[in-house]
Tab-separated table of C-alpha atoms in Angstrom:
chain	number	residue	atom	x	y	z
A	1	MET	CA	4.953	-17.628	-11.636
A	2	GLY	CA	5.562	-14.773	-9.148
A	3	SER	CA	8.817	-14.374	-7.129
A	4	LEU	CA	9.672	-13.450	-3.487
A	5	ARG	CA	10.324	-9.860	-2.998
A	6	VAL	CA	11.100	-7.048	-0.446
A	7	PRO	CA	7.731	-5.417	0.337
A	8	ARG	CA	6.996	-2.684	-2.283
A	9	ARG	CA	10.116	-1.897	-3.885
A	10	ARG	CA	10.819	1.726	-4.829
A	11	ARG	CA	11.931	2.526	-8.329
A	12	GLN	CA	14.784	5.178	-8.821
A	13	PRO	CA	13.435	8.666	-9.788
A	14	HIS	CA	13.417	9.423	-13.448
A	15	ARG	CA	15.971	12.150	-14.631
A	16	GLU	CA	13.234	14.562	-15.271
A	17	GLU	CA	11.973	14.142	-11.600
A	18	GLU	CA	15.454	15.069	-10.431
A	19	ARG	CA	15.287	18.365	-11.940
A	20	LEU	CA	11.950	19.336	-10.229
A	21	PRO	CA	12.089	22.086	-7.549
A	22	LEU	CA	13.274	21.376	-4.085
A	23	ARG	CA	10.379	22.939	-2.666
A	24	ALA	CA	8.173	19.910	-3.805
A	25	GLN	CA	10.312	17.743	-1.564
A	26	ARG	CA	10.366	20.233	1.355
A	27	SER	CA	6.483	20.377	1.168
A	28	ARG	CA	6.315	16.567	1.330
A	29	LEU	CA	8.738	16.496	4.451
A	30	THR	CA	6.537	19.257	6.019
A	31	ASP	CA	3.353	17.056	5.569
A	32	ILE	CA	5.249	14.024	7.058
A	33	ARG	CA	6.303	16.092	10.133
A	34	ASN	CA	2.823	17.470	10.581
A	35	LEU	CA	1.386	13.973	10.399
A	36	ILE	CA	3.808	12.491	12.919
A	37	ALA	CA	2.892	15.263	15.394
A	38	ARG	CA	-0.647	14.758	15.105
A	39	ILE	CA	-0.232	10.923	15.464
A	40	ALA	CA	1.848	11.490	18.820
A	41	GLU	CA	-0.948	13.798	20.008
A	42	ALA	CA	-3.735	11.290	19.161
A	43	GLU	CA	-1.770	8.550	20.806
A	44	ARG	CA	-1.483	10.615	24.134
A	45	GLY	CA	-5.102	11.002	23.945
A	46	GLY	CA	-5.783	7.353	23.516
A	47	ARG	CA	-7.556	7.924	20.190
A	48	LEU	CA	-6.501	4.625	18.613
A	49	GLY	CA	-8.860	4.903	15.527
A	50	GLU	CA	-7.507	8.362	14.782
A	51	VAL	CA	-4.034	7.143	15.157
A	52	GLU	CA	-4.426	4.316	12.533
A	53	GLY	CA	-6.139	6.752	10.030
A	54	LEU	CA	-3.310	9.113	10.364
A	55	GLN	CA	-0.798	6.288	10.055
A	56	VAL	CA	-2.470	5.531	6.525
A	57	SER	CA	-2.017	9.146	5.634
A	58	LEU	CA	1.734	8.866	6.796
A	59	ALA	CA	2.297	5.827	4.778
A	60	GLY	CA	0.767	7.398	1.741
A	61	ALA	CA	3.057	10.438	2.185
A	62	HIS	CA	6.025	8.249	2.199
A	63	ARG	CA	4.833	6.606	-0.974
A	64	ARG	CA	4.917	9.871	-2.937
A	65	PRO	CA	7.568	10.045	-5.576
A	66	HIS	CA	10.908	11.518	-4.300
A	67	HIS	CA	10.995	14.464	-6.724
A	68	CYS	CA	14.421	15.581	-5.888
A	69	ILE	CA	17.415	13.297	-5.161
A	70	ASP	CA	19.492	16.166	-3.883
A	71	ALA	CA	18.130	16.004	-0.227
A	72	PRO	CA	17.437	12.348	0.582
A	73	ALA	CA	18.917	12.498	4.024
A	74	PRO	CA	15.859	14.287	5.800
A	75	SER	CA	13.483	11.981	4.331
A	76	LEU	CA	15.512	8.953	5.656
A	77	LYS	CA	15.933	10.604	9.102
A	78	ILE	CA	12.123	11.069	9.415
A	79	HIS	CA	11.320	7.717	8.263
A	80	ALA	CA	13.787	6.092	10.866
A	81	ARG	CA	12.405	8.313	13.635
A	82	HIS	CA	8.753	7.577	12.864
A	83	GLU	CA	9.531	3.900	12.958
A	84	ALA	CA	10.931	4.164	16.334
A	85	GLU	CA	8.208	6.407	17.557
A	86	LEU	CA	5.455	4.666	15.957
A	87	PRO	CA	6.097	0.979	16.124
A	88	MET	CA	2.444	-0.095	14.828
A	89	LEU	CA	3.138	1.392	11.505
A	90	GLN	CA	5.658	-1.213	10.388
A	91	PHE	CA	3.056	-3.838	10.853
A	92	MET	CA	0.497	-1.879	8.510
A	93	ARG	CA	0.229	-4.008	5.262
A	94	SER	CA	-1.247	-3.087	1.960
A	95	VAL	CA	-2.935	-4.960	-0.847
A	96	PHE	CA	-3.724	-3.430	-4.249
A	97	VAL	CA	-6.711	-4.634	-6.178
A	98	PHE	CA	-7.481	-4.190	-9.784
A	99	PRO	CA	-10.976	-5.087	-10.475
A	100	THR	CA	-12.594	-5.813	-13.887
A	101	GLY	CA	-15.101	-2.997	-14.918
A	102	GLU	CA	-15.323	0.663	-14.511
A	103	ARG	CA	-14.068	2.687	-11.468
A	104	ALA	CA	-17.546	4.052	-10.822
A	105	GLU	CA	-18.852	0.538	-10.590
A	106	THR	CA	-16.354	-0.284	-7.713
A	107	VAL	CA	-17.004	2.850	-5.998
A	108	ALA	CA	-20.823	2.114	-6.117
A	109	SER	CA	-20.102	-1.392	-4.694
A	110	LEU	CA	-18.096	-0.099	-1.794
A	111	ASP	CA	-20.681	2.550	-1.116
A	112	ARG	CA	-23.358	-0.243	-0.853
A	113	HIS	CA	-21.368	-2.319	1.482
A	114	LEU	CA	-19.625	0.369	3.579
A	115	PRO	CA	-22.238	3.036	3.589
A	116	GLU	CA	-21.988	6.661	4.860
A	117	GLN	CA	-18.092	6.772	4.344
A	118	ARG	CA	-15.559	7.335	1.729
A	119	ASP	CA	-11.786	8.250	1.404
A	120	PRO	CA	-11.402	6.052	3.177
A	121	TRP	CA	-13.942	3.453	3.609
A	122	THR	CA	-13.205	1.396	6.581
A	123	LEU	CA	-14.198	-2.149	7.665
A	124	ASP	CA	-14.549	-2.571	11.343
A	125	GLY	CA	-11.952	0.180	12.002
A	126	ASN	CA	-9.166	-2.231	10.813
A	127	LEU	CA	-9.048	-2.004	6.976
A	128	TYR	CA	-8.690	1.411	5.324
A	129	ILE	CA	-9.889	1.326	1.745
A	130	ASN	CA	-9.058	4.064	-0.854
A	131	ILE	CA	-9.014	4.267	-4.612
A	132	ASP	CA	-5.771	5.476	-6.076
A	133	ASP	CA	-4.896	6.449	-9.599
A	134	GLU	CA	-2.298	7.849	-11.690
A	135	GLN	CA	-3.668	11.085	-12.674
A	136	THR	CA	-4.326	12.755	-9.204
A	137	GLY	CA	-2.712	9.945	-6.879
A	138	TYR	CA	0.325	8.000	-6.599
A	139	LEU	CA	-0.413	4.630	-8.134
A	140	PHE	CA	2.757	2.874	-9.256
A	141	SER	CA	5.006	5.796	-8.068
A	142	ASP	CA	7.003	3.515	-5.939
A	143	TRP	CA	6.580	0.137	-8.102
A	144	ASP	CA	9.303	-1.407	-9.876
A	145	PRO	CA	8.700	-1.441	-13.557
A	146	GLU	CA	9.067	-5.055	-13.787
A	147	ASP	CA	6.047	-5.437	-11.278
A	148	VAL	CA	3.942	-3.057	-13.394
A	149	ALA	CA	4.824	-5.176	-16.523
A	150	ILE	CA	3.752	-8.469	-14.604
A	151	LEU	CA	0.662	-6.835	-13.769
A	152	GLU	CA	-0.103	-5.663	-17.342
A	153	ALA	CA	0.652	-9.058	-18.743
A	154	ALA	CA	-1.855	-10.685	-16.350
A	155	ILE	CA	-4.872	-8.432	-17.119
A	156	GLY	CA	-3.982	-7.399	-20.761
A	157	HIS	CA	-3.719	-3.608	-20.504
A	158	HIS	CA	-2.210	-0.864	-18.169
A	159	PRO	CA	-4.602	-0.146	-15.382
A	160	THR	CA	-4.783	3.510	-14.337
A	161	TRP	CA	-6.577	2.980	-11.109
A	162	ALA	CA	-6.631	0.470	-8.104
A	163	VAL	CA	-8.263	-0.165	-4.896
A	164	GLU	CA	-5.739	0.157	-2.046
A	165	ILE	CA	-6.494	-1.625	1.157
A	166	ASP	CA	-4.281	-0.847	4.220
A	167	ILE	CA	-4.603	-3.386	7.037
A	168	SER	CA	-4.143	-2.557	10.688
A	169	GLY	CA	-1.324	-4.119	12.608
A	170	ARG	CA	-3.711	-4.822	15.544
A	171	ILE	CA	-5.318	-7.877	13.823
A	172	ASP	CA	-4.254	-10.834	11.597
A	173	GLY	CA	-6.313	-9.338	8.667
A	174	THR	CA	-6.619	-12.351	6.428
A	175	ALA	CA	-10.307	-13.013	6.807
A	176	GLU	CA	-11.069	-9.410	6.515
A	177	VAL	CA	-8.838	-9.041	3.301
A	178	HIS	CA	-10.467	-12.143	1.800
A	179	GLN	CA	-13.769	-10.741	2.462
A	180	MET	CA	-12.938	-7.363	0.634
A	181	ILE	CA	-11.130	-9.184	-2.072
A	182	ALA	CA	-14.363	-11.343	-2.927
A	183	LEU	CA	-16.467	-8.443	-3.107
A	184	LEU	CA	-13.986	-6.378	-5.449
A	185	LEU	CA	-12.973	-9.256	-7.674
A	186	GLU	CA	-16.516	-10.758	-8.004
A	187	HIS	CA	-16.640	-10.085	-11.718
A	188	GLY	CA	-12.802	-10.594	-12.273
A	189	GLY	CA	-9.564	-8.904	-12.081
A	190	VAL	CA	-6.478	-9.416	-9.922
A	191	ALA	CA	-4.886	-8.472	-6.488
A	192	MET	CA	-1.249	-7.893	-5.496
A	193	ASP	CA	0.211	-8.159	-2.155
A	194	ASP	CA	3.510	-7.036	-0.688
A	195	TYR	CA	5.050	-10.594	-0.637
A	196	THR	CA	5.124	-11.817	-4.189
A	197	THR	CA	5.045	-10.337	-7.642
A	198	HIS	CA	2.254	-12.612	-8.597
A	199	PRO	CA	-1.103	-11.001	-9.678
A	200	TRP	CA	-3.539	-13.223	-7.822
A	201	THR	CA	-7.043	-14.236	-9.074
A	202	LEU	CA	-10.037	-14.661	-6.818
A	203	PRO	CA	-10.113	-18.529	-7.244
A	204	GLU	CA	-6.351	-18.643	-6.472
A	205	ILE	CA	-6.938	-16.570	-3.346
A	206	LEU	CA	-9.844	-18.422	-2.044
A	207	SER	CA	-8.559	-21.864	-2.833
A	208	GLY	CA	-5.298	-21.172	-0.833
A	209	ALA	CA	-3.024	-21.686	-3.903
A	210	VAL	CA	0.718	-21.550	-3.139
A	211	ILE	CA	2.897	-19.636	-5.455
A	212	ASP	CA	6.605	-19.625	-4.743
A	213	GLY	CA	5.978	-21.062	-1.395
A	214	LEU	CA	3.334	-18.432	-0.323
A	215	ARG	CA	-0.235	-17.928	-0.247
A	216	PHE	CA	-2.056	-14.584	-0.922
A	217	PHE	CA	-1.307	-11.960	1.920
A	218	ASP	CA	0.840	-14.647	3.498
A	219	PHE	CA	2.892	-12.338	5.600
A	220	ARG	CA	3.752	-14.935	8.177
A	221	GLY	CA	4.972	-17.279	5.551
A	222	TYR	CA	7.102	-14.551	3.838
A	223	HIS	CA	8.759	-13.897	7.236
A	224	GLU	CA	9.455	-17.404	7.883
A	225	LEU	CA	10.992	-17.938	4.355
A	226	HIS	CA	13.199	-14.921	4.971
A	227	ARG	CA	14.322	-16.183	8.347
A	228	GLU	CA	15.394	-19.298	6.628
A	229	HIS	CA	17.435	-17.426	4.107
A	230	GLY	CA	18.895	-15.431	6.757
A	231	ARG	CA	17.492	-12.093	5.822
A	232	PHE	CA	15.951	-11.229	9.162
């Protein structure tokens, strides 16, 4: 069984991360500032597709590990400011999919169904699909260790890559997410959303199974449960 959670909880940095140079943190903050400026420019030009693509990049920048805890305040200020300036970002939702099989097989499947694009693949301009990993990306960098342990127990090993799907706040997204999940989990595997710690199988998702009061990607139910508990 899973449990209700605050979406995508961040772990505390390891001590060896705390000793990394401050320039790594400054570089990250510079990237965030540049992305915010580019988003504002695209919004002024009415380029909504570009806005959402940049928002995905901005969300990814915020998911990078905080390599130095000596300077958290600038990051928090930027986060608060971009939430005020870019209200659509807070409605972007994410799903992580861990398919059975090799990474190359998943890439080939995405290429067949969403041709002539990559990094990200997009579905109708509303879903942004990337493959993330631990070696060159940021997979698990902001996951709680308990969440990773639950995932490992469900699939029997520690996964080193995943398909990350970011869903636009302009749409409900449930049907589109189910469409992509059905493709990616055709041969097995699990998916995890922002709302429970449960690793969802394809039969559970398609049947509308309820775990801890929620279905898969049940963002509306999640917010209702939190209102009932006085958390919103």
